XYZ file of C-alpha atoms in Angstrom:
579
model
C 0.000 0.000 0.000
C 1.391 3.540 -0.436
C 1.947 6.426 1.500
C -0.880 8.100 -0.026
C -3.235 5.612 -0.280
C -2.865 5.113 3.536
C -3.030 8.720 4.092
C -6.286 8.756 2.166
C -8.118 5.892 4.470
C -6.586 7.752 7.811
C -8.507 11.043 6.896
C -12.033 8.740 6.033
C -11.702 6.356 9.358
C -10.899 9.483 11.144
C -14.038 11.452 9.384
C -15.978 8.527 10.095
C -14.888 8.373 13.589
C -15.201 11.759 15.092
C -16.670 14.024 12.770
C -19.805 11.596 11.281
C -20.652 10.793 14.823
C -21.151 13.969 16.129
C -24.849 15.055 16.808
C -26.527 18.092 14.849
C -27.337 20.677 17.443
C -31.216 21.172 17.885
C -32.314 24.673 18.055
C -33.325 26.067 21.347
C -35.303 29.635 21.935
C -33.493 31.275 24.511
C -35.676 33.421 27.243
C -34.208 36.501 26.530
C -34.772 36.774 22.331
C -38.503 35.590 23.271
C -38.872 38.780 25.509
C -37.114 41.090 23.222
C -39.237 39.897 20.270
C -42.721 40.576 22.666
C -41.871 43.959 23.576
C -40.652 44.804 20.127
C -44.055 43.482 18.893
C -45.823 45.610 21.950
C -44.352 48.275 21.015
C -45.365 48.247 17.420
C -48.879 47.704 18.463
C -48.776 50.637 20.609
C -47.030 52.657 18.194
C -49.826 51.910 16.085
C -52.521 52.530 18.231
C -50.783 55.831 18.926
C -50.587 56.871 15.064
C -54.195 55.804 14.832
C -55.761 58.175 17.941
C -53.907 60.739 16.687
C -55.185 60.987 12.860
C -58.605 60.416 14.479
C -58.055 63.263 17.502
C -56.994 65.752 14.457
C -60.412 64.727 12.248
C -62.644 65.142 15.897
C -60.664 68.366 16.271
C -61.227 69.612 13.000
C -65.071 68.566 13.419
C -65.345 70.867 16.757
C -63.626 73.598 15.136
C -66.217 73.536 12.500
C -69.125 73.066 15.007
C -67.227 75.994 17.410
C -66.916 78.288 14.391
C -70.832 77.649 13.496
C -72.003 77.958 17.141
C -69.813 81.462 17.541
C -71.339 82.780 14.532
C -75.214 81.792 15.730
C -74.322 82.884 19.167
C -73.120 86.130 18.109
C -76.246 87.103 16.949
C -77.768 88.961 19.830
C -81.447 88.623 18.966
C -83.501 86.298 16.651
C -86.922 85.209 16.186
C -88.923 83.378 17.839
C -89.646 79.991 15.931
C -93.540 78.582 16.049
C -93.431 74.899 16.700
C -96.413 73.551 14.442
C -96.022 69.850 14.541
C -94.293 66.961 16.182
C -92.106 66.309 13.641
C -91.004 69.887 13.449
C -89.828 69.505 17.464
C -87.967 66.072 16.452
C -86.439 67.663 13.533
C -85.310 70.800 15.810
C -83.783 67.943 18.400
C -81.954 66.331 16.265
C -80.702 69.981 14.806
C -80.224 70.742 18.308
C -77.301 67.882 19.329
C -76.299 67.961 15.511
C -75.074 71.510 16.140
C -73.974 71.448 19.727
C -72.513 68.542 20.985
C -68.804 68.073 20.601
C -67.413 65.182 20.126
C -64.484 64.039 22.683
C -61.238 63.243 21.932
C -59.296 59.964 22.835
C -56.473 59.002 24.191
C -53.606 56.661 23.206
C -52.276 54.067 25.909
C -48.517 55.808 25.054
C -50.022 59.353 24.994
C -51.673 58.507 28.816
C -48.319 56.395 30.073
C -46.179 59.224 29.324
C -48.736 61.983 31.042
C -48.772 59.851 34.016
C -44.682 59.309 33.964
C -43.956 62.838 33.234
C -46.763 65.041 34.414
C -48.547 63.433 37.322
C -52.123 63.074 38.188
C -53.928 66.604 39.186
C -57.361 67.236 40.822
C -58.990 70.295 40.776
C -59.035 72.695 43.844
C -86.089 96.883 39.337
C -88.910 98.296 39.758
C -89.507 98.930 35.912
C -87.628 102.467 35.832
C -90.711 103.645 38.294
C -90.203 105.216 41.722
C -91.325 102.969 44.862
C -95.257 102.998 45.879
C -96.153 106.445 47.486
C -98.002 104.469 51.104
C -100.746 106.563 52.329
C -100.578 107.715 55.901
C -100.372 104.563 58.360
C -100.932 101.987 55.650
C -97.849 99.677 54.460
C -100.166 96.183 53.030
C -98.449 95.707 49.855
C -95.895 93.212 48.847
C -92.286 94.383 48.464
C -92.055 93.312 44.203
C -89.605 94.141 41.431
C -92.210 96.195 39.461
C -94.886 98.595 40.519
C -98.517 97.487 39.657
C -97.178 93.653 38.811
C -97.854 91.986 41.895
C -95.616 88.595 42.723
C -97.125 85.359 44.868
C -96.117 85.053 48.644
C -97.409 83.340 51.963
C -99.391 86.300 53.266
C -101.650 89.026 51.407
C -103.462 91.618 52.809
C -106.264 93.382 50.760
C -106.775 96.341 53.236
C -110.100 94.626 54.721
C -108.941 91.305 55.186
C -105.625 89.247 55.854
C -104.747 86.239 54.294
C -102.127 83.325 55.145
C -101.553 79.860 54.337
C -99.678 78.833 57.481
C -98.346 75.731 59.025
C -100.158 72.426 57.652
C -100.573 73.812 54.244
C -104.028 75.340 55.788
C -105.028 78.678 53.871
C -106.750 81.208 56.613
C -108.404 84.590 56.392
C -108.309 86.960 59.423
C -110.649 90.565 59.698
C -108.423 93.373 60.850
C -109.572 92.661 64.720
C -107.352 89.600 64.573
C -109.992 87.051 64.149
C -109.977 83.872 62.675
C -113.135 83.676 59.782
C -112.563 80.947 57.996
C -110.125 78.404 56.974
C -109.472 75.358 54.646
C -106.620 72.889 53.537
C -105.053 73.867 50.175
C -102.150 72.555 48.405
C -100.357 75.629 47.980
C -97.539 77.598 49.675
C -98.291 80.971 48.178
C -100.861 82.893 47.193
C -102.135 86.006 45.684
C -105.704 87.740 45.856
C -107.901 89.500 43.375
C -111.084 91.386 44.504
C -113.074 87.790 46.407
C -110.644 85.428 44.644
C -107.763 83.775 46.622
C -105.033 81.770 44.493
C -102.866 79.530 46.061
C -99.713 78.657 44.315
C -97.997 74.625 44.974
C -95.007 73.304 43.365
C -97.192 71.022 41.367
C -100.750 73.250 41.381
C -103.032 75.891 41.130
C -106.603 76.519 43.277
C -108.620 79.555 43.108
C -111.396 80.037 46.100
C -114.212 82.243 46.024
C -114.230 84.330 49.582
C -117.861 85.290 49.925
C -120.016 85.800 52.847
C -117.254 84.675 55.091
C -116.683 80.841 53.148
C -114.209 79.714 50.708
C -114.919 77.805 47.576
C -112.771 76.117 45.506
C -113.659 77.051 41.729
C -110.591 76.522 39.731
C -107.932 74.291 39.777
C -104.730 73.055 37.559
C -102.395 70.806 37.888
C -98.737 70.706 36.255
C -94.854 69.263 36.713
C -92.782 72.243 37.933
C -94.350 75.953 39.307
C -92.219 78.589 38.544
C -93.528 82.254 39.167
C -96.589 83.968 38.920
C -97.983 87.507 38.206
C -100.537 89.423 39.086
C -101.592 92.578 36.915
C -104.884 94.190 37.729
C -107.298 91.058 36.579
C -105.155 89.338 34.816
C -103.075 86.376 36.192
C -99.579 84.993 34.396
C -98.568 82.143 35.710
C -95.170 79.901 34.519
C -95.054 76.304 34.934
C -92.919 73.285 33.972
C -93.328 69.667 31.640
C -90.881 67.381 31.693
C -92.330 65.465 29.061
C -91.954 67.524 26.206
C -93.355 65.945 23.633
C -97.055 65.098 25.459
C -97.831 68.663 26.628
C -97.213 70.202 23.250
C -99.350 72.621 21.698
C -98.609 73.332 18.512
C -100.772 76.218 18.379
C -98.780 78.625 20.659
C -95.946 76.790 21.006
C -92.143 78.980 20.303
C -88.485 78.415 20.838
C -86.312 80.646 21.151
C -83.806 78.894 18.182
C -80.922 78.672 20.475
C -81.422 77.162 23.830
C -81.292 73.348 25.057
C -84.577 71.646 24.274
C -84.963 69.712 27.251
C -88.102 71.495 29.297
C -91.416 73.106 28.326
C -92.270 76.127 29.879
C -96.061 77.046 29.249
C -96.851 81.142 30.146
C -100.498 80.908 30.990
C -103.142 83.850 31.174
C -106.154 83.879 33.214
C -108.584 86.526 33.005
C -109.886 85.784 36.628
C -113.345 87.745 36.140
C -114.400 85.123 33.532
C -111.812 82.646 34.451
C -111.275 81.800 30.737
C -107.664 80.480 30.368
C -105.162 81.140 26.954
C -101.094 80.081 27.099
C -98.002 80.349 24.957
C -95.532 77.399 25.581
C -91.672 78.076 25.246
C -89.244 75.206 24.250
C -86.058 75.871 26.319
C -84.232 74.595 29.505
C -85.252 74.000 32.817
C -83.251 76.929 34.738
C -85.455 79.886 33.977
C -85.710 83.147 35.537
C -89.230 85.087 34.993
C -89.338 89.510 34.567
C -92.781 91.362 33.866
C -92.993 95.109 32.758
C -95.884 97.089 32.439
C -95.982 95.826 28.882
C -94.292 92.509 28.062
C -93.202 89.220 29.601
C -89.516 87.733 29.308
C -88.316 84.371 30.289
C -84.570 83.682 30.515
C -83.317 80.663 29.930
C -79.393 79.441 30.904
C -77.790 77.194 28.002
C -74.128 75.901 28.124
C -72.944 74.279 25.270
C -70.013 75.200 24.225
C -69.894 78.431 26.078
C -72.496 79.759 28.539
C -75.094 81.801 27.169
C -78.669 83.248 28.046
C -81.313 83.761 25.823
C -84.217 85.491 26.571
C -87.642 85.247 25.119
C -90.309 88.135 25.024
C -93.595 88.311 24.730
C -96.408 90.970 25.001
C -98.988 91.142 27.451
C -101.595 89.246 25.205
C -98.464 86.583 25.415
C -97.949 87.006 21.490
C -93.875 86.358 20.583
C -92.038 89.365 19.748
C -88.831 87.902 19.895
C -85.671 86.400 21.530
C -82.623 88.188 23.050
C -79.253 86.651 23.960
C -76.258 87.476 26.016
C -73.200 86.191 27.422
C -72.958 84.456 30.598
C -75.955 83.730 33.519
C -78.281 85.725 35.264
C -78.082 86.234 39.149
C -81.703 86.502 39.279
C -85.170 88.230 38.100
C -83.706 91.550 39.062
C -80.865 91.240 36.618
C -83.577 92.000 33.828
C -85.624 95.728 33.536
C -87.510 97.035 30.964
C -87.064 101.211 30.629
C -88.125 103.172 27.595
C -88.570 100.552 25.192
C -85.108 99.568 26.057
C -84.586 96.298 27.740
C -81.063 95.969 30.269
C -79.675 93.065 31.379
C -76.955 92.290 33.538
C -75.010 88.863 33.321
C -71.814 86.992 34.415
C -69.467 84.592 32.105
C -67.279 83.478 34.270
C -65.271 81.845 31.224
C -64.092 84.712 30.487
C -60.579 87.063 31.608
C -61.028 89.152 34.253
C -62.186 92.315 32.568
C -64.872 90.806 31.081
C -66.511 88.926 33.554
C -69.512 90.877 34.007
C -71.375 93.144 32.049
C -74.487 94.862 30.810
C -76.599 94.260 27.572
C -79.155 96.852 26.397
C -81.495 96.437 23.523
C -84.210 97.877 21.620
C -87.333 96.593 21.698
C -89.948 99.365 20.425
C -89.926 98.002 16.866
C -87.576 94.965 15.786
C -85.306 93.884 18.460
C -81.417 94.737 17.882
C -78.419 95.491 20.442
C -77.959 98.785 21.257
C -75.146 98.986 23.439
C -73.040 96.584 26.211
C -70.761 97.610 28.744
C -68.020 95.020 28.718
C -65.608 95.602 31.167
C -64.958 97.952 34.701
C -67.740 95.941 36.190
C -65.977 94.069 39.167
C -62.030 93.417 39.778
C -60.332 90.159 39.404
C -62.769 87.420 39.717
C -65.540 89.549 41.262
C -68.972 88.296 40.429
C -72.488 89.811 40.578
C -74.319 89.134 44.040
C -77.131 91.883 43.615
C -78.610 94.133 40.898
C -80.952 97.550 41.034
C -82.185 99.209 38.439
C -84.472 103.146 38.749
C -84.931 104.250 35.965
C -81.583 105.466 34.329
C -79.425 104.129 36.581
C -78.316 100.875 37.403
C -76.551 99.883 40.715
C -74.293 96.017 40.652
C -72.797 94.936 43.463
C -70.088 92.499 42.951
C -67.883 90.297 45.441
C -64.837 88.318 45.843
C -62.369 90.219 48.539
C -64.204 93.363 48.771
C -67.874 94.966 47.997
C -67.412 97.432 45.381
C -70.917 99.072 44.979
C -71.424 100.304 40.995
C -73.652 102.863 39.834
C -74.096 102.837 36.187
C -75.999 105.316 33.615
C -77.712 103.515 30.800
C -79.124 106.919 29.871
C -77.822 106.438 26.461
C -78.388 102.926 25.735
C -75.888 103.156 23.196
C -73.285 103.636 25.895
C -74.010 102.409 29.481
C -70.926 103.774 31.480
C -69.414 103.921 35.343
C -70.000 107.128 36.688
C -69.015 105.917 40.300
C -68.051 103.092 42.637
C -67.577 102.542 46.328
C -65.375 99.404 48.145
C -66.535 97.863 51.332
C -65.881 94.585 52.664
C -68.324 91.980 52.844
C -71.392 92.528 50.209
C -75.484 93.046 49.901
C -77.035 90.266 48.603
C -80.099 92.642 48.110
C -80.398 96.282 46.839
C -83.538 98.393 47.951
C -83.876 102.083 46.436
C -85.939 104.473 48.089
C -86.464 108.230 47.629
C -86.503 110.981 50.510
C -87.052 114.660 49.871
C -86.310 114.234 46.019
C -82.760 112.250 46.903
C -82.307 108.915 46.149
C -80.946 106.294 48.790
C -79.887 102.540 48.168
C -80.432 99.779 51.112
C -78.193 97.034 50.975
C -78.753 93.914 52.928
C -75.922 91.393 52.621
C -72.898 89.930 54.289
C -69.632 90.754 56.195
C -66.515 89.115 55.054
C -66.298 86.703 57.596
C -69.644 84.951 56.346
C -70.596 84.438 59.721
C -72.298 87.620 60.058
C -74.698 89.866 57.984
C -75.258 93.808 57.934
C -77.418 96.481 56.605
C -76.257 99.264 55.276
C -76.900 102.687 53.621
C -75.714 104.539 50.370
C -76.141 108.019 48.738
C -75.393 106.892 45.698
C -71.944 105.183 46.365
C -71.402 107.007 49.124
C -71.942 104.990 52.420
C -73.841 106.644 54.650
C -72.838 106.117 58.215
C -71.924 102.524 59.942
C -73.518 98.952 58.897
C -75.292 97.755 61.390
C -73.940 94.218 62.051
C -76.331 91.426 62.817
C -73.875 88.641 63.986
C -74.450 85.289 65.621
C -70.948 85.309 67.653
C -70.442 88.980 67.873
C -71.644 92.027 69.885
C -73.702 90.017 72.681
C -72.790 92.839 75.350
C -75.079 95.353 72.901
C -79.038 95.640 73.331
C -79.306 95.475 69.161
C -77.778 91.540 69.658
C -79.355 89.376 67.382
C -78.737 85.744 67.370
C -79.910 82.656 65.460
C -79.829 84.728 62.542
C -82.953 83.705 59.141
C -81.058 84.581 56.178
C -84.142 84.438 54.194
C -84.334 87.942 54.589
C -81.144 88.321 52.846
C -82.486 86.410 49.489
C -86.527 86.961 49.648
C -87.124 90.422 48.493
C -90.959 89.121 49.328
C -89.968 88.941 52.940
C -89.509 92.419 53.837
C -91.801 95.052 55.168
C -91.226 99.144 54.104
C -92.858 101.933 55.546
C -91.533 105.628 54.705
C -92.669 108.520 56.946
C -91.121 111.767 58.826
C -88.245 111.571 56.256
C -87.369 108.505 57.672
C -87.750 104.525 55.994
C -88.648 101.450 58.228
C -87.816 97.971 57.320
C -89.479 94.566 58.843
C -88.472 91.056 58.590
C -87.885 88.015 61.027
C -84.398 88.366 61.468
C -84.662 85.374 63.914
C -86.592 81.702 63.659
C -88.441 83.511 66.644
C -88.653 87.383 66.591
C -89.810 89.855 64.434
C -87.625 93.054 64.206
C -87.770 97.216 62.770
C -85.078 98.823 61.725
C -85.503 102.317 61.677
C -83.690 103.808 58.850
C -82.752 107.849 59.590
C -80.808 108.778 56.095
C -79.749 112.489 57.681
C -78.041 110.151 60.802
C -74.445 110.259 59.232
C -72.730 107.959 62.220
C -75.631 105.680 63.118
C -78.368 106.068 60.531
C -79.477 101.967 61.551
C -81.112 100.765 64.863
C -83.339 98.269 66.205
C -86.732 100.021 66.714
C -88.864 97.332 68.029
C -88.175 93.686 68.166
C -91.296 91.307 68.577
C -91.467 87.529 69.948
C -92.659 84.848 67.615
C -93.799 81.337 67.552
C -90.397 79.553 66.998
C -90.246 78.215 63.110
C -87.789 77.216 60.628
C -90.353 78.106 57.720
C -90.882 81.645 56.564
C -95.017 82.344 57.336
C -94.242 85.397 59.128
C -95.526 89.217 56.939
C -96.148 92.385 58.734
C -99.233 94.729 57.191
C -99.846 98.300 58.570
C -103.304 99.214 58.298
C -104.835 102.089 59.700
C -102.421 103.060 61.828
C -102.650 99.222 63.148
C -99.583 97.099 62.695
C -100.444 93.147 61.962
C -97.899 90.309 61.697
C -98.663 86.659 60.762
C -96.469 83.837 62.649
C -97.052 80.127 61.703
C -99.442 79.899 64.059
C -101.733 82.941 63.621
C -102.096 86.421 63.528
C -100.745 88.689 66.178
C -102.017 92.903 66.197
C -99.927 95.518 67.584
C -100.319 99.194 67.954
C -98.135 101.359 65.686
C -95.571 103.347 68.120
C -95.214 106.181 65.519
C-alpha cells in the first residue's frame, strides 16, 4: 500500500470516527430573544394605536372647530326670532338639529399618549322696579308686597287686601283673618303661596293651582290646575300669568302657541299661561327651552330667561307681550343672578349677566337692547364691572341708573348710567368689605338712597347698610351670631331668608325717615328704623317682637290704619303702631 493511499483511508476512518458521529445541534429559543421579540411586537402595536388616535383626535378636532366656528357665529347674533313649533315632527327635527349643532365630540387618548402623562406630568385634581319710583303708602298703611315692578304683583305666603288678611300657614291650611285679629274661615289647600284678586284667593304649589271664592265669610274652591314644575306667577290688575314646567316635552305640546327661542337646550317646556280671573277663561303660549329659567314682567311685556351651556355659557331670553304674542328672543353672554338682573325702561330692555369663562375684565357686564320696533343690540358695557374674579351678588335698576354689586375680597358698589343705551358707562363706585345680597332704592325729599342687605366678610355675620349713591352713609349695622352680645341690638340665630326673599320684607316711609321689617330670627320679628340724615348711626333696632319659633318663613307684617299686623305660623298677632 502507499503512503498516499494510507493517508487517504486515515482522513475517512478518522471522518468517520469523530466528525460523522457527532450530533446536529437542535435549536433552542433562549428566554431573553422571546422577551425582546414581545416587547418589540408591543411596542409596534402601541405605536400603532398611537398613530391611529392621533389621525382620528386631528379629524374630531377639526369637526369641533367647524361646530365651534358655526355655534360662535349663531351665538353672536344677539337677537332672533322666535320659531312657532307647528307639529311633532317639526320639534324632532329641531332635536336632532339641536345635538347635531352642539354637541362636541371628545377626543381619545392613546395608551402611550396617557403612560407618558402619568410618567412625566402626574395626576392633578382640581381645587327693578320697571324704571318707576317705589309705591307712594298713604298715611299709616304699608299692606303691599315688596315686588320688582310697581302694579305687577308677585305670589307670597301672606296678602293683605286692606279689609282682610290672608295666610296659608303651618299644615298647608289657607286662613283669612278681619283686621280685629280674628280667625273667619279656613281650609286645607295645596299651595304655599298665594295672591288675591277682589273675592278670589289663588294659592300657588309646586305642582298646582286653586282659586277660592271668599264670599259671605266661606271659601270655595272654583278653579284648579295641575302641572310638573311651578315657577312664578304675576298678578296685573285682573289678569293672572302664571309659569309652569313639563318634563315630558313631547305630550304637553301645543302646537298652536308653542315657540323656541332657536338657540337654547330643548330639554323642558315652559307654558306662560293667562287667566282673566273675572271670567276665568284660560289662553297660554308654551316656550321650548331649559329648565333653569328666571321670569321679569314690565308694564308691557313678559320675558323668560333661559341658561344654556354648550359650548360656552349663554342666556337667551324670550319676550312676549302682554296678550303673550312672541315678539322675539334676546341673547347674552354668561348667567343671570336673578329676576332683578332683567328691567324694561323706555322701550329699552337691560340686562346684567356673568361669564365666568371669560378674563377678568370681562366677567360681568351689561346688555341693552331695543325693543320698540324689531329687536337689535344697542349697546353693552363690557368691562370695569368688578375686579379680578368679582362676580355679581345683587342688581338695582331706577330708571336710568343701574346699581351692581359684585364680590370676591371686597364689595365694590357700581352705579351705572344707561341713559344712552348706546353707551351704558361707570360714573361711580364705592369698596366695602363683605357685600349686599339685596339692593332696595328708596327716595326721601327728592334724593335717592340705596339699602343694601348682605354679608360681612367673615360669612358668619350679615349687615345692613346705607348709600347716597356710592357714598356709604354712616356705619352697617352688624347682625352677627358670635359677635356684639354685650349690645341691646344683639341678634342671634340669625334667618337669612331675609337676605335672598325680596318678598320677605316690610317698608314703611314717613317723617323723612324709611322702616324695614323682617324676622331676622326663627323667633322674633324686628324694625329697623332707617334715619338717612343720621351720618354715624343712621341703623337701629326700633322694636323687636317675639314669635312662635319656626324654621319656615309664614311670618308678613301689614300696617293698616295706623294698626300694625304680623302673621307667625301659628296665627295672627295685632300691635299698635308706636309712631
Amino acid at each position: 500500500m502507499s503512503l498516499k493511499e494510507f493517508n487517504r483511508n486515515l482522513k475517512r476512518e478518522y471522518k468517520d470516527t469523530f466528525q460523522n458521529s457527532t450530533p446536529k445541534k437542535k435549536f433552542q429559543l433562549k428566554w431573553r430573544y422571546a422577551f425582546g421579540l414581545a416587547i418589540g411586537c408591543l411596542f409596534l402595536l402601541l405605536l400603532i394605536d398611537h398613530l391611529y388616535v392621533q389621525i382620528y383626535n386631528h379629524s374630531i378636532e377639526s369637526y369641533n372647530e367647524q361646530l365651534k366656528q358655526k355655534y360662535y357665529e349663531k351665538s353672536s347674533e344677539s337677537t332672533s326670532k322666535l320659531v312657532k313649533v307647528t307639529s311633532l315632527e317639526e320639534y324632532q327635527v329641531l332635536i336632532k338639529q339641536n345635538q347635531a349643532e352642539y354637541t362636541l365630540k371628545s377626543t381619545k387618548s392613546s395608551f402611550l399618549s396617557t403612560l407618558f402623562s402619568l410618567s412625566f406630568t402626574g395626576c392633578t385634581s382640581g381645587n327693578v322696579n320697571d324704571g318707576m319710583a317705589p309705591p307712594d303708602y298713604s298715611p299709616g298703611d304699608s299692606y303691599q308686597t315688596n315686588v320688582q315692578t310697581v302694579g305687577i304683583d308677585e305670589e307670597d305666603v301672606a296678602k293683605c287686601d286692606g279689609e282682610y288678611i290672608y295666610t296659608i300657614q303651618e299644615d298647608s291650611t289657607l286662613n283669612v283673618y278681619n283686621l280685629k285679629g280674628e280667625k273667619i274661615v279656613s281650609t286645607l289647600t295645596q299651595g304655599n303661596e298665594l295672591l288675591i284678586y277682589k273675592n278670589k284667593v289663588i294659592t300657588l304649589g309646586e305642582t298646582n293651582i286653586e282659586i277660592y271664592s271668599f264670599e259671605a265669610e266661606n271659601l270655595t274652591k272654583i278653579w284648579s290646575k295641575t302641572f310638573d314644575k311651578f315657577y312664578t306667577s304675576r298678578l296685573k290688575e285682573d289678569t293672572l300669568y302664571v309659569v309652569i314646567g313639563f318634563r315630558n316635552v313631547e305630550k304637553e305640546l301645543d302646537y298652536a302657541s308653542c315657540y323656541y327661542d332657536n338657540f337654547s337646550n330643548l330639554s323642558w317646556l315652559q307654558s306662560i299661561m293667562k287667566l282673566n280671573l273675572n271670567t276665568l277663561e284660560l289662553s297660554q303660549t308654551q316656550s321650548i327651552s331649559s329648565s333653569e329659567v328666571y321670569c321679569y314682567m314690565s308694564n308691557s311685556a313678559f320675558y323668560l330667561a333661559s341658561y344654556t351651556c354648550f359650548i360656552e355659557p349663554l342666556t337667551s331670553i324670550s319676550m312676549y307681550n302682554e296678550a303673550l304674542e312672541p315678539v322675539g328672543a334676546m341673547r347674552v353672554r354668561g348667567n343671570l343672578l336673578n329676576q332683578f338682573s332683567m328691567d324694561e325702561y323706555e322701550n329699552h330692555l337691560r340686562v346684567v349677566s356673568t361669564d365666568v369663562t371669560q378674563n377678568a375684565e370681562e366677567l360681568n357686564r351689561i346688555t341693552i337692547f331695543n325693543i320698540q320696533n324689531q329687536i337689535q343690540e344697542t349697546g353693552c358695557l363690557k368691562s370695569g364691572i368688578g375686579m379680578g374674579r368679582q362676580v355679581i351678588k345683587s342688581v338695582r335698576f331706577n330708571k336710568n341708573i343701574c346699581y351692581v354689586v359684585t364680590y370676591e375680597i371686597t364689595d365694590p358698589l357700581y352705579e351705572i348710567d344707561c341713559s344712552d343705551p348706546k353707551n351704558p358707562i361707570i360714573v361711580s363706585s364705592y369698596k366695602a368689605p363683605g357685600y349686599s345680597s339685596y339692593l332696595h332704592t328708596f327716595t326721601i325729599e327728592e334724593k335717592e338712597y340705596i339699602l343694601g342687605l348682605g354679608y360681612t366678610d367673615s360669612g358668619q355675620s350679615t349687615k345692613i347698610s346705607l348709600y347716597r349713591s356710592t357714598t356709604q352713609i354712616g356705619n352697617d349695622f352688624i347682625i352677627s351670631q358670635s359677635k356684639y352680645y354685650d349690645k341691646p341690638d344683639f341678634i342671634g340665630d340669625i334667618d337669612l331668608n331675609m337676605f335672598h326673599n325680596h318678598k320677605a320684607l316690610f317698608f314703611y316711609q314717613s317723617n323723612n325717615n324709611l322702616y324695614l321689617g323682617a324676622r331676622v330670627e326663627y323667633d322674633s320679628y324686628v324694625f329697623f328704623e332707617i334715619q338717612v340724615d343720621n351720618e354715624e348711626e343712621p341703623i337701629h333696632i326700633m322694636k323687636r317682637l317675639d314669635i312662635p319659633f319656626s324654621k319656615d318663613n309664614y311670618s308678613r307684617a301689614f300696617l293698616v290704619n295706623g294698626q300694625l299686623y304680623l302673621t307667625t305660623s301659628k296665627g295672627l298677632d295685632v300691635y299698635e303702631k308706636e309712631r
